[in-house]
Coordinates of C-alpha atoms in Angstrom, one line a residue:
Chain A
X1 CA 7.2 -15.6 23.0
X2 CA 9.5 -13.5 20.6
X3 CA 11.5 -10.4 21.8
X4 CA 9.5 -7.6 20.9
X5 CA 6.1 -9.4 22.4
X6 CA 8.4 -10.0 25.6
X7 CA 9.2 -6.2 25.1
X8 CA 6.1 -4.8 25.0
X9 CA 4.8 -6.8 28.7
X10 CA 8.0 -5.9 30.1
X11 CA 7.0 -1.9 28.9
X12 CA 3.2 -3.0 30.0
X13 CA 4.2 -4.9 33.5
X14 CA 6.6 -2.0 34.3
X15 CA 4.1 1.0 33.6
X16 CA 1.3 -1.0 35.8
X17 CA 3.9 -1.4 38.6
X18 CA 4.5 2.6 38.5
X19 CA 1.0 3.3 38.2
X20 CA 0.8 0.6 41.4
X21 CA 3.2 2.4 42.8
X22 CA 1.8 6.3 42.8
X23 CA -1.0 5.1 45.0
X24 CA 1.0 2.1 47.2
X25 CA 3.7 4.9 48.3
X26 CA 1.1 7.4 49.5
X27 CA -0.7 4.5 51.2
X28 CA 2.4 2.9 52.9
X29 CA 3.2 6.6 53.9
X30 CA -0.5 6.9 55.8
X31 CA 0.4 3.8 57.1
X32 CA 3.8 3.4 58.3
X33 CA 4.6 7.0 59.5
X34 CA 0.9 8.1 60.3
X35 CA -0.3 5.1 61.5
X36 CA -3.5 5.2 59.8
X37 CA -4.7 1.8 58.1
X38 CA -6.7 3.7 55.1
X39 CA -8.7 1.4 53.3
X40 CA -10.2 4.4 51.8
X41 CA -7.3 4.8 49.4
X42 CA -8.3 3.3 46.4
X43 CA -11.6 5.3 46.7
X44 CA -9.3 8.2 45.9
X45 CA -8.3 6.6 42.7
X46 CA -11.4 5.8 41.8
X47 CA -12.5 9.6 42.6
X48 CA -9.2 10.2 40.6
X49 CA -10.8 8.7 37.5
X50 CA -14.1 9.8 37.7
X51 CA -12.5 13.5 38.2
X52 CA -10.8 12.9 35.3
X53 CA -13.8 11.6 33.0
X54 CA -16.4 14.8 33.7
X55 CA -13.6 17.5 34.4
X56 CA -12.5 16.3 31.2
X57 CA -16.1 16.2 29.6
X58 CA -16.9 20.0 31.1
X59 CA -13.3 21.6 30.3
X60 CA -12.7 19.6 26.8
X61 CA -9.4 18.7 27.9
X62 CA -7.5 15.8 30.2
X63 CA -5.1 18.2 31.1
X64 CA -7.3 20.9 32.6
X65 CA -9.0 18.1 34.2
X66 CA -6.0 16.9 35.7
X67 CA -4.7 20.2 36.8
X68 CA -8.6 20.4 38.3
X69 CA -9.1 17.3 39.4
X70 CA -5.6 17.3 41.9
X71 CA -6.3 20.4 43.4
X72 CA -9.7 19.1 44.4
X73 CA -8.3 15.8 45.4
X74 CA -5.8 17.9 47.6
X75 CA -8.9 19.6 49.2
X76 CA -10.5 16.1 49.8
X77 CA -7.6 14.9 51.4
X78 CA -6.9 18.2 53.4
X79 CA -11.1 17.8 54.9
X80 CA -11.4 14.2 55.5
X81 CA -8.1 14.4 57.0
X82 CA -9.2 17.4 59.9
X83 CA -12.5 15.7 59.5
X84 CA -12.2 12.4 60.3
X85 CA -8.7 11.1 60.3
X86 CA -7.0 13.2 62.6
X87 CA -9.6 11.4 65.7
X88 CA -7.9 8.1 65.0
X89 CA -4.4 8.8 66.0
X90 CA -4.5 7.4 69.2
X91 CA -7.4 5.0 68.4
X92 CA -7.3 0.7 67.7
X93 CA -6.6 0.1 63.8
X94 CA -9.9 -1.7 64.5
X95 CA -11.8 1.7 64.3
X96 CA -9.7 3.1 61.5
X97 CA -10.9 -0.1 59.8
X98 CA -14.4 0.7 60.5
X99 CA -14.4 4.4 59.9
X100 CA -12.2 3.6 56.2
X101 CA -14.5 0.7 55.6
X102 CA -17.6 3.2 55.9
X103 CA -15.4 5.5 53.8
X104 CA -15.4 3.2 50.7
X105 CA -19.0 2.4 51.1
X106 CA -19.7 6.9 51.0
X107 CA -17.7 7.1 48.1
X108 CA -19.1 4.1 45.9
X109 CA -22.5 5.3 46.9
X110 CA -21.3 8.7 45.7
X111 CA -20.2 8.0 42.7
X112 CA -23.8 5.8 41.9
X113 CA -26.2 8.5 42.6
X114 CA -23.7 11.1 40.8
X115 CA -22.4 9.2 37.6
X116 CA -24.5 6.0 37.6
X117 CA -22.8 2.2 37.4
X118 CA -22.0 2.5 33.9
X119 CA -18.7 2.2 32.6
X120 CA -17.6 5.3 30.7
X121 CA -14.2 5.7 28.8
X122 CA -11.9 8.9 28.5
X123 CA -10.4 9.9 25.2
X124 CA -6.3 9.7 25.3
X125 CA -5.7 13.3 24.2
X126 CA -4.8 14.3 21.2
X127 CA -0.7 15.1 21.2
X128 CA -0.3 11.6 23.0
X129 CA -2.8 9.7 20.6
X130 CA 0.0 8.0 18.4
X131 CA 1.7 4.5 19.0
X132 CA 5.8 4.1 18.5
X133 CA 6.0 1.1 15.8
X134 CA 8.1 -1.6 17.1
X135 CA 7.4 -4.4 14.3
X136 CA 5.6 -4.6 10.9
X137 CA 2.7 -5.9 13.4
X138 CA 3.4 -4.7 16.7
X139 CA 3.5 -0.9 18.1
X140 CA 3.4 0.3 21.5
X141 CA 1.5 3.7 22.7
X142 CA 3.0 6.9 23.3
X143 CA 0.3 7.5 26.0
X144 CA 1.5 4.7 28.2
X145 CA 4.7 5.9 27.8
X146 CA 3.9 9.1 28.6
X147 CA 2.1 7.6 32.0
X148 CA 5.8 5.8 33.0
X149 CA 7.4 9.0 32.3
X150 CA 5.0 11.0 34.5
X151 CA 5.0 8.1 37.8
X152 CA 8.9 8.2 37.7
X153 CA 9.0 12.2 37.6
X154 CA 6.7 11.4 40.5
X155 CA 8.5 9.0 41.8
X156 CA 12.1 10.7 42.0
X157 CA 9.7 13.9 43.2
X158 CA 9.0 11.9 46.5
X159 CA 12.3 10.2 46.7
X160 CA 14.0 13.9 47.4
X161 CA 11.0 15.3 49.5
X162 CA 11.7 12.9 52.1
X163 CA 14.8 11.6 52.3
X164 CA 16.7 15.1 51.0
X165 CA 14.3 18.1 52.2
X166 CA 13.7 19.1 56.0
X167 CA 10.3 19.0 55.5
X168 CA 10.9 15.1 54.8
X169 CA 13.4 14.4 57.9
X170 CA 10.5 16.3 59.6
X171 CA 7.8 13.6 58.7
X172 CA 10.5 10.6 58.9
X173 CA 11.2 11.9 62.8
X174 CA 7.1 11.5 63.4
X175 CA 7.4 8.2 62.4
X176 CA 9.9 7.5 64.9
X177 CA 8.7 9.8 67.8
X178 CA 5.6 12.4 67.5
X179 CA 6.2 13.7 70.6
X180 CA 9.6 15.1 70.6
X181 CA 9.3 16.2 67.0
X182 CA 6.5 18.6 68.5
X183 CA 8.6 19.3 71.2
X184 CA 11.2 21.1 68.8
X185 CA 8.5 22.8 67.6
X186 CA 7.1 21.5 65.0
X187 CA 3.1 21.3 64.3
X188 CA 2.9 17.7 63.6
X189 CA -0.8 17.9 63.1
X190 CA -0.3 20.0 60.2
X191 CA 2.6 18.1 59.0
X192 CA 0.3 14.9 59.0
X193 CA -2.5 16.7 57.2
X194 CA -0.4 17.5 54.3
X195 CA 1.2 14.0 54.3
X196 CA -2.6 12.8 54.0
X197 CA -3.2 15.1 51.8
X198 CA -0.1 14.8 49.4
X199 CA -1.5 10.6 49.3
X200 CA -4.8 11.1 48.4
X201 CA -3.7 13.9 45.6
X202 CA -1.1 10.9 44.8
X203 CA -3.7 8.1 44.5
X204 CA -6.2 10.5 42.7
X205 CA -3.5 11.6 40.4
X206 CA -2.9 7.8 39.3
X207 CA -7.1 6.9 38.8
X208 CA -7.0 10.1 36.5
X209 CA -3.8 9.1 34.1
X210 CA -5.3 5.6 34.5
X211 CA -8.6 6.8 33.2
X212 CA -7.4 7.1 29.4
X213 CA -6.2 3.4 29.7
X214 CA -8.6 1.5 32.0
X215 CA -11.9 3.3 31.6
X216 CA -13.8 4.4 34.6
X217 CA -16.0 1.9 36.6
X218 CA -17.6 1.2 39.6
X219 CA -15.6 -1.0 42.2
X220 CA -12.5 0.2 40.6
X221 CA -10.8 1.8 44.1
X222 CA -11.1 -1.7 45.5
X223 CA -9.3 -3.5 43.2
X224 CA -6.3 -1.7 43.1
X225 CA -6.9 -1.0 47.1
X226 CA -6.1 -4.7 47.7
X227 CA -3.0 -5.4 45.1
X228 CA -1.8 -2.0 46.8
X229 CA -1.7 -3.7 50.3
X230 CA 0.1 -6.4 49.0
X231 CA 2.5 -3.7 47.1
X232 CA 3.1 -2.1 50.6
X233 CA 3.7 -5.7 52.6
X234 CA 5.9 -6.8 50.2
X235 CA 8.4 -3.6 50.1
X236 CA 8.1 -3.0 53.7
X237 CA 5.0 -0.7 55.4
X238 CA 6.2 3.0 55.5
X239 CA 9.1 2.0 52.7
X240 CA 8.7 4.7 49.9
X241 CA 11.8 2.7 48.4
X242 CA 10.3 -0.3 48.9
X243 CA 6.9 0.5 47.6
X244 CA 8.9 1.6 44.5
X245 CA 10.5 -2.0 43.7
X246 CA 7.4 -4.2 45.4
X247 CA 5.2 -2.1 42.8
X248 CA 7.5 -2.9 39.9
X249 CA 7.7 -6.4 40.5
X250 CA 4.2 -7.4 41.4
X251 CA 3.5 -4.8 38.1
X252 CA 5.8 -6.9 36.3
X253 CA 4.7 -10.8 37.8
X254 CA 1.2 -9.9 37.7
X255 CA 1.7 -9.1 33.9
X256 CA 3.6 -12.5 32.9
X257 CA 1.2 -14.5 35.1
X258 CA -1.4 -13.2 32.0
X259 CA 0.6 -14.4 29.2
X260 CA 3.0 -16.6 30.1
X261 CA 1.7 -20.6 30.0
X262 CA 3.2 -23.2 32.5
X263 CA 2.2 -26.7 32.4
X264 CA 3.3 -28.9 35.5
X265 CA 2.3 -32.6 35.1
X266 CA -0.2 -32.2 33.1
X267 CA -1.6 -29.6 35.2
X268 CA -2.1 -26.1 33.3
X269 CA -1.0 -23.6 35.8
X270 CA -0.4 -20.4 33.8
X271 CA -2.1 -18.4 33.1
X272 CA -5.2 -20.0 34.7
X273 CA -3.6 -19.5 38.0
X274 CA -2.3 -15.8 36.8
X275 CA -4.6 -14.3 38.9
X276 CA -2.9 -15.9 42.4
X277 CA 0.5 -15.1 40.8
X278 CA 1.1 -11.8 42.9
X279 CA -0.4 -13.0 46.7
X280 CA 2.0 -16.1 45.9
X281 CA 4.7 -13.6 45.9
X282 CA 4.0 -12.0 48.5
X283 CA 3.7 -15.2 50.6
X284 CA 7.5 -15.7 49.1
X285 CA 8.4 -12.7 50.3
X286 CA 6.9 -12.7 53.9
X287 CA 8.5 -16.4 54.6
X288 CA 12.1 -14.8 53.5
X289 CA 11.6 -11.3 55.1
X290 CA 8.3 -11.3 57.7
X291 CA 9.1 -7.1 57.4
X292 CA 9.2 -6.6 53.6
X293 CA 12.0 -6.2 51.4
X294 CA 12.8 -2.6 53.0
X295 CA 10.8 -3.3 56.3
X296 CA 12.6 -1.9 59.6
X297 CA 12.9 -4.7 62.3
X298 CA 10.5 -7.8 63.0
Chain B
X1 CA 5.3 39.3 86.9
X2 CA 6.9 39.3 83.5
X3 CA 10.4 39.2 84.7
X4 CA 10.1 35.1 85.0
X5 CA 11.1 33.3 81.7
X6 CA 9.0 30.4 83.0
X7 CA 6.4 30.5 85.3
X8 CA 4.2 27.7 86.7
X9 CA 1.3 28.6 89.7
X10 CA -0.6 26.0 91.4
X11 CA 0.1 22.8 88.7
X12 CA -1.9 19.7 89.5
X13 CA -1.0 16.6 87.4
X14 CA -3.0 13.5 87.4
X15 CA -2.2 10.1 85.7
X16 CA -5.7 8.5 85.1
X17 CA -6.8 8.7 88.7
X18 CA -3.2 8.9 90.4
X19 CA -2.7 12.6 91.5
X20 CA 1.1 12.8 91.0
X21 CA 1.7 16.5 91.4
X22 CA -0.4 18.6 94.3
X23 CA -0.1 22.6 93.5
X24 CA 3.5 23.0 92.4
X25 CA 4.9 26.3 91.5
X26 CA 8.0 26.5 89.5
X27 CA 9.8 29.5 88.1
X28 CA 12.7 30.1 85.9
X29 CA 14.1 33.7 85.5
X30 CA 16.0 34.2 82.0
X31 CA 19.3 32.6 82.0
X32 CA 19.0 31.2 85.2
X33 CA 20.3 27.2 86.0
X34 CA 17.5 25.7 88.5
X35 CA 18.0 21.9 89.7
X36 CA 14.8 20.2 90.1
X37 CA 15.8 17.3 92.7
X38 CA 13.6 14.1 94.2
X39 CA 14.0 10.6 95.0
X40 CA 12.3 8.4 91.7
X41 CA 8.3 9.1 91.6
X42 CA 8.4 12.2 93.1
X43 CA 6.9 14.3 90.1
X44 CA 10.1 15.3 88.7
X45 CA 9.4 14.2 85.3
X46 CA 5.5 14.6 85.4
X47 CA 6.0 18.7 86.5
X48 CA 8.4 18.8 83.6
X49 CA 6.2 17.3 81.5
X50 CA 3.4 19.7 82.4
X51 CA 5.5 22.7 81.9
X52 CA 6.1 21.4 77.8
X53 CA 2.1 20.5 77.5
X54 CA 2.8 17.2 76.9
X55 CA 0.7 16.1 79.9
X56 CA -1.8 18.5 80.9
X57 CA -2.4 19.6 84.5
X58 CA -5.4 19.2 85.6
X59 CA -5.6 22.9 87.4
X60 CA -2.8 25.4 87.3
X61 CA -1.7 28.1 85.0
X62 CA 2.0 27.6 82.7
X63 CA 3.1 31.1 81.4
X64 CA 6.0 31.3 79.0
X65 CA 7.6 34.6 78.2
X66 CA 4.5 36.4 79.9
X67 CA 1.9 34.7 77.9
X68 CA -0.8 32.1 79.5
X69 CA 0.5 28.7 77.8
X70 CA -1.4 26.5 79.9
X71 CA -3.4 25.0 77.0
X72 CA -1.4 25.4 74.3
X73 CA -0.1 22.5 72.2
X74 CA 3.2 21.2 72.5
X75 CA 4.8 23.0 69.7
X76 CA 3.5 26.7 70.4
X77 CA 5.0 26.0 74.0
X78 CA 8.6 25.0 72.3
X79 CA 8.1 28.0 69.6
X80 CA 8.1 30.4 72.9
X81 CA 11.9 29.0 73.5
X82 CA 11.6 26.1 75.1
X83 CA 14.2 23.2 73.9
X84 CA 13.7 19.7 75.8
X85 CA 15.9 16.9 76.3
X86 CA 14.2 13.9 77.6
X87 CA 14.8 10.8 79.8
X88 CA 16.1 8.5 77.7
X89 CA 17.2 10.9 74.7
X90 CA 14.5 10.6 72.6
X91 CA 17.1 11.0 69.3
X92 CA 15.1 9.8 65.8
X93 CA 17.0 6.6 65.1
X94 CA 15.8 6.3 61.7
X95 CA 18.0 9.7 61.1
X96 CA 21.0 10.3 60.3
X97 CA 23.3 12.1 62.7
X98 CA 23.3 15.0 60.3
X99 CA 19.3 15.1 59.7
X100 CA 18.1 14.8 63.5
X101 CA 20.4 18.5 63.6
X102 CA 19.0 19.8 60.6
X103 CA 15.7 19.0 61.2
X104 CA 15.5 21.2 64.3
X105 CA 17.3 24.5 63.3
X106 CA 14.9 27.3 63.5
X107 CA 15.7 30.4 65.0
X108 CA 14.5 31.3 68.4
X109 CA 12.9 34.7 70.0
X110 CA 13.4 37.6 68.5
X111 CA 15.0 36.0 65.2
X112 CA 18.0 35.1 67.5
X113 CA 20.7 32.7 65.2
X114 CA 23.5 32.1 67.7
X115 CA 23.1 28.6 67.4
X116 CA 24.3 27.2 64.0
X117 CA 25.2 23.8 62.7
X118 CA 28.9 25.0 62.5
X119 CA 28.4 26.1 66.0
X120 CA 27.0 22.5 67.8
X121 CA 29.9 21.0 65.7
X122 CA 32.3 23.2 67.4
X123 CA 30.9 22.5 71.2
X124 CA 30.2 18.5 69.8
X125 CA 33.1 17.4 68.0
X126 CA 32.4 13.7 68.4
X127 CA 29.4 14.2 66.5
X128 CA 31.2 16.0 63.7
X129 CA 32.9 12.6 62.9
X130 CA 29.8 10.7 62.9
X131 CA 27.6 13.0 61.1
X132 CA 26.3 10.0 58.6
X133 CA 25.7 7.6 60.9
X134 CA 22.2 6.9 61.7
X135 CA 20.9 7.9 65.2
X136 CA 20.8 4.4 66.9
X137 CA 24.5 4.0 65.8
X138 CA 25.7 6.2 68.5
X139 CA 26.6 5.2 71.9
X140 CA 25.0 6.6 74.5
X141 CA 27.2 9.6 75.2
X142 CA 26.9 10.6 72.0
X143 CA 23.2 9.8 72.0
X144 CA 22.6 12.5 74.6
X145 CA 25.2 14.7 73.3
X146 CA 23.4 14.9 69.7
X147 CA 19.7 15.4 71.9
X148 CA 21.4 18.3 73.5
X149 CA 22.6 19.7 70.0
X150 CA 19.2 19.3 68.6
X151 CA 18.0 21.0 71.0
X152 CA 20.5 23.9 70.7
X153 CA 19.2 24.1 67.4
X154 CA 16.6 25.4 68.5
X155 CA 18.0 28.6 69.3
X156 CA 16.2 27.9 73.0
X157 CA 15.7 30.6 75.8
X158 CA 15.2 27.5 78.4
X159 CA 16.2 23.9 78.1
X160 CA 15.2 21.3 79.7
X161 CA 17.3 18.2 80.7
X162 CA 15.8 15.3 82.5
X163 CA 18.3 12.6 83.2
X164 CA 21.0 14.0 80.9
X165 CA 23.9 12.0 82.5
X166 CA 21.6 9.0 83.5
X167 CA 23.5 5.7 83.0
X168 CA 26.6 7.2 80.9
X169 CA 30.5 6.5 81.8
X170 CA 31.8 8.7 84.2
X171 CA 34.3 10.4 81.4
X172 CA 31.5 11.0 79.5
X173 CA 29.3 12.1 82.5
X174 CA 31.9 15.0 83.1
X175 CA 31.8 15.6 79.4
X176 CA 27.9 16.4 79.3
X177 CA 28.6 18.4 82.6
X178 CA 31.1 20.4 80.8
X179 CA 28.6 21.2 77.9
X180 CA 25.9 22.4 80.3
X181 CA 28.0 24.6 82.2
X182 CA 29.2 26.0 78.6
X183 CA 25.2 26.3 77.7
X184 CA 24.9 28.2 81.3
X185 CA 27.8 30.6 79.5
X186 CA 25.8 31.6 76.8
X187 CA 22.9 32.9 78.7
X188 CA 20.9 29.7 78.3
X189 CA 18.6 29.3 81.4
X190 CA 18.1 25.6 81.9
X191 CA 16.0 23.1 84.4
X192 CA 18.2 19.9 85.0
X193 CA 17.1 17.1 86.8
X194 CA 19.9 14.8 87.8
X195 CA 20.5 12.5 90.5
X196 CA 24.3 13.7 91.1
X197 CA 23.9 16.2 93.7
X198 CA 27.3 17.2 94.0
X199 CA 27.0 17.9 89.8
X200 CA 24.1 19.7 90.3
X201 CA 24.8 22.2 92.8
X202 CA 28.1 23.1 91.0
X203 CA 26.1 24.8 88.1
X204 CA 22.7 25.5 89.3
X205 CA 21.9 29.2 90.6
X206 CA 18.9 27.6 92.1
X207 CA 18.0 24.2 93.7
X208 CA 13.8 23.0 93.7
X209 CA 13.4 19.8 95.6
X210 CA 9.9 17.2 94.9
X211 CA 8.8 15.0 97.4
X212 CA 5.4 13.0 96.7
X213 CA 4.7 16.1 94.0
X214 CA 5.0 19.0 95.9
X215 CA 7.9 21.2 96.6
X216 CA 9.7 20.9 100.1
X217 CA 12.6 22.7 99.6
X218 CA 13.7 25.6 97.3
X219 CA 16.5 28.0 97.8
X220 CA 20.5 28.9 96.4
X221 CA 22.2 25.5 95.9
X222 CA 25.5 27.0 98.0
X223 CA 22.4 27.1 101.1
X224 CA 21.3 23.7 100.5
X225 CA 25.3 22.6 100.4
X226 CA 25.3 23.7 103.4
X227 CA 22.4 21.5 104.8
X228 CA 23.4 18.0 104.6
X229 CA 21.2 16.6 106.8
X230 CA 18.5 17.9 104.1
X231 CA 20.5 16.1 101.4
X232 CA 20.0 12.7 103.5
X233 CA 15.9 13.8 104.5
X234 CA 14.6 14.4 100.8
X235 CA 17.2 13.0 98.4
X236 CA 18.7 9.7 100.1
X237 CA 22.3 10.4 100.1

């Protein structure tokens, strides 16, 4: 592999790991500090993109569609959170299972009688449409540039809600004890409905820039649903910081395990194996740290 | 009657099928010290626990400022000027010294402000020095001392302080003492439940004594001072 090649799937492996990461932090946030195991999540991706393919077919533009598309997610995540969500607080993950479980099922039943199971592609738009030549032969895409831009605006965004604003210290106390942060006075309810919220708009927001990129397709939530649980085990459940650098990594390992070959004994195990690559690292992980890279306590 | 900053008529508190507390009443008048006293299991907790709507009674009526609060949620009850310090501190270790203040300020009735940041680090100079440490870091002392700050962020009317000197050093035992009587100075009315009798009576206007959830004795702490054989009858010493 020669440097610019190595280049472009460290670019590739770094912008999948942000993208990873826009819908792992809001799902290690629902998990860690709410409680909630939401295996719903990547059905908000998947709403994401398909948001993002007929906004963008009915306004003419991915922007308006994005601009659209989050302040419906937000509305989603506001009504399934009074809904639903906010009965399984002091319920068993085993019925927050069930009732995410049936989630995923709604949505994917949704999305067949609304947009079929066809696979349908949105155009990149137009100002982002060019690629930055690296090589005689090899370039690499402004828009996927522009999508590693947008996840680490994002990303630094989150970082100084939570650990620098009140609001943050607010929903990090919660974790800790919900009761005494309501006895200071604080509507916690609330303050949980927008962190719901704020991770479904999060997860949506990634399916939509993914759209461009990945095309739109059925059974797209669950895929990234299950490499974002590994995402969040790995950095540490309710870790925003550790979501950040699990993402990257299992961004970066899942995209050598694809190109890279390994031969051991006569025994090809890259890439054929490539697709094991990122559940073998977090099995690494687990045996060093049981609670994550960032994880509090055993 | 709307001269009571607290008032609680009638309070019946179950635990699943244990009835814990049978028909309290309670009162506070603003700025007024009461000591809620009681051997262990006597409803101590539990009646202070219905008062912040943490655990609902069962029958009874909780009025806060004149207003019914008997259902309301936690956090309205706290909005009304209730700050509350409980057993066992209940600080957010995964805080820093610094945040678990911050996180709290809000101004109390009426827009009142008297309670600053600057201001707790003047009464709480030991946690001035350790403003970056994270909440567990603290000993205990400081532990309760930073609850009590938080909660004079607040910018309270009432607080309430269950166990406040419960298993610290006796140096820093008089230390929290010291800070109370201080609150007391500001106009702060306060329910304290402690163990230390002697403690107690020296700042409380007003002493309330539990036995088996419901209320046997109540009257000026210099009267019950003066009772000792009631000291030995309901509270064992």
């Amino acid at each position: 592999m020669d440097t610019n090649t190595f280049l472009i799937q460290v670019l590739n492996g770094i912008q999948y790991g942000l993208l990873l990461f826009l819908v792992a932090s809001g799902l290690t946030l629902i998990l860690g500090i709410m409680g909630i195991i939401n295996l719903a999540h990547g059905s908000f991706y998947m709403v994401g993109a398909y948001l993002a393919f007929s906004l963008a077919q009915h306004f003419g533009s991915l922007w308006l569609a994005m601009a659209g598309g989050v302040v419906i997610a937000v509305a989603i995540g506001l009504l399934l959170e009074w809904l639903l969500i906010s009965k399984l607080y002091h319920r068993d993950h085993l019925y927050q299972v069930l009732l995410t479980y049936g989630l995923i099922l709604i949505f994917e039943e949704l999305r067949s009688v609304v947009f079929g199971d066809d696979v349908h592609g949105v155009a990149i738009p137009e100002m982002l449409r060019a690629s930055i030549p690296l090589t005689e032969t090899l370039s690499y895409p402004v828009y996927r540039l522009w999508m590693s831009a947008v996840c680490i605006v994002l990303a630094i965004g989150m970082y100084l809600l939570i650990q620098k604003t009140r609001l943050g210290m607010t929903i990090r106390a919660g974790a800790a004890n919900r009761e005494m942060v309501q006895s200071l006075g604080i509507n916690i309810n609330l303050l949980y409905r927008l962190v719901f919220a704020l991770g479904v708009a999060l997860a949506a927001f990634a399916g939509m820039i993914a759209a461009p990129v990945a095309s739109v397709f059925p059974g797209m939530g669950n895929q990234v649903l299950i490499v974002c649980f590994v995402v969040v085990v790995i950095g540490g459940i309710g870790s925003v910081k550790g979501a950040m650098l699990a993402a990257i990594l299992i961004g970066l390992v899942d995209t050598f395990g694809k190109v890279l070959t390994l031969q051991i004994g006569g025994v090809q195990l890259l890439p054929e194996l490539s697709g094991m690559m990122i559940y073998v690292l977090m099995a690494a992980v687990l045996l060093a740290r049981p609670q994550g890279l960032f994880g509090k306590g055993g | 009657m709307t001269s009571h900053l607290l008032e609680a008529r009638g309070i019946h508190t179950y635990y699943g099928a244990s009835h814990i507390l049978h028909g309290v009443d309670f009162s506070v008048r603003p700025g007024e010290t009461v000591g809620l006293m009681g051997r262990n299991g006597m409803g101590k907790t539990t009646l202070l626990r219905s008062l912040l709507g943490l655990t609902r009674p069962r029958h009874g009526e909780v009025r806060i400022a004149g207003a019914d609060m008997t259902q309301a949620a936690p956090y309205a009850i706290a909005r009304r000027g209730v700050a509350y310090v409980p057993e066992g501190r209940g600080i957010f270790p995964n805080l820093s010294v610094r945040e678990n203040l911050v996180m709290a300020a809000r101004a109390g009735s009426g827009g009142r402000r008297d309670w600053t940041f600057e201001r707790v680090m003047q009464t709480f100079p030991r946690l001035a020095q350790r403003l970056r440490h994270g909440g567990a870091q603290l000993s205990g002392g400081e532990q309760q001392m930073l609850t009590i700050g938080r909660a004079l962020m607040t910018n309270p009317d009432l607080l309430i302080l269950d166990e406040a000197t419960e298993g610290l050093a006796p140096k820093i035992s008089r230390e929290i003492w010291g800070i109370i009587n201080q609150i007391k100075q500001a106009g702060i009315a306060a329910v304290i439940v402690d163990k230390n009798f002697a403690a107690v009576s020296a700042v409380a206007d007003r002493i309330v004594i539990l036995v088996k959830g419901a209320t046997v004795y109540e009257g000026a702490s210099a009267e019950l001072r003066a009772q000792p054989e009631l000291h030995v009858k309901y509270l064992g010493v």
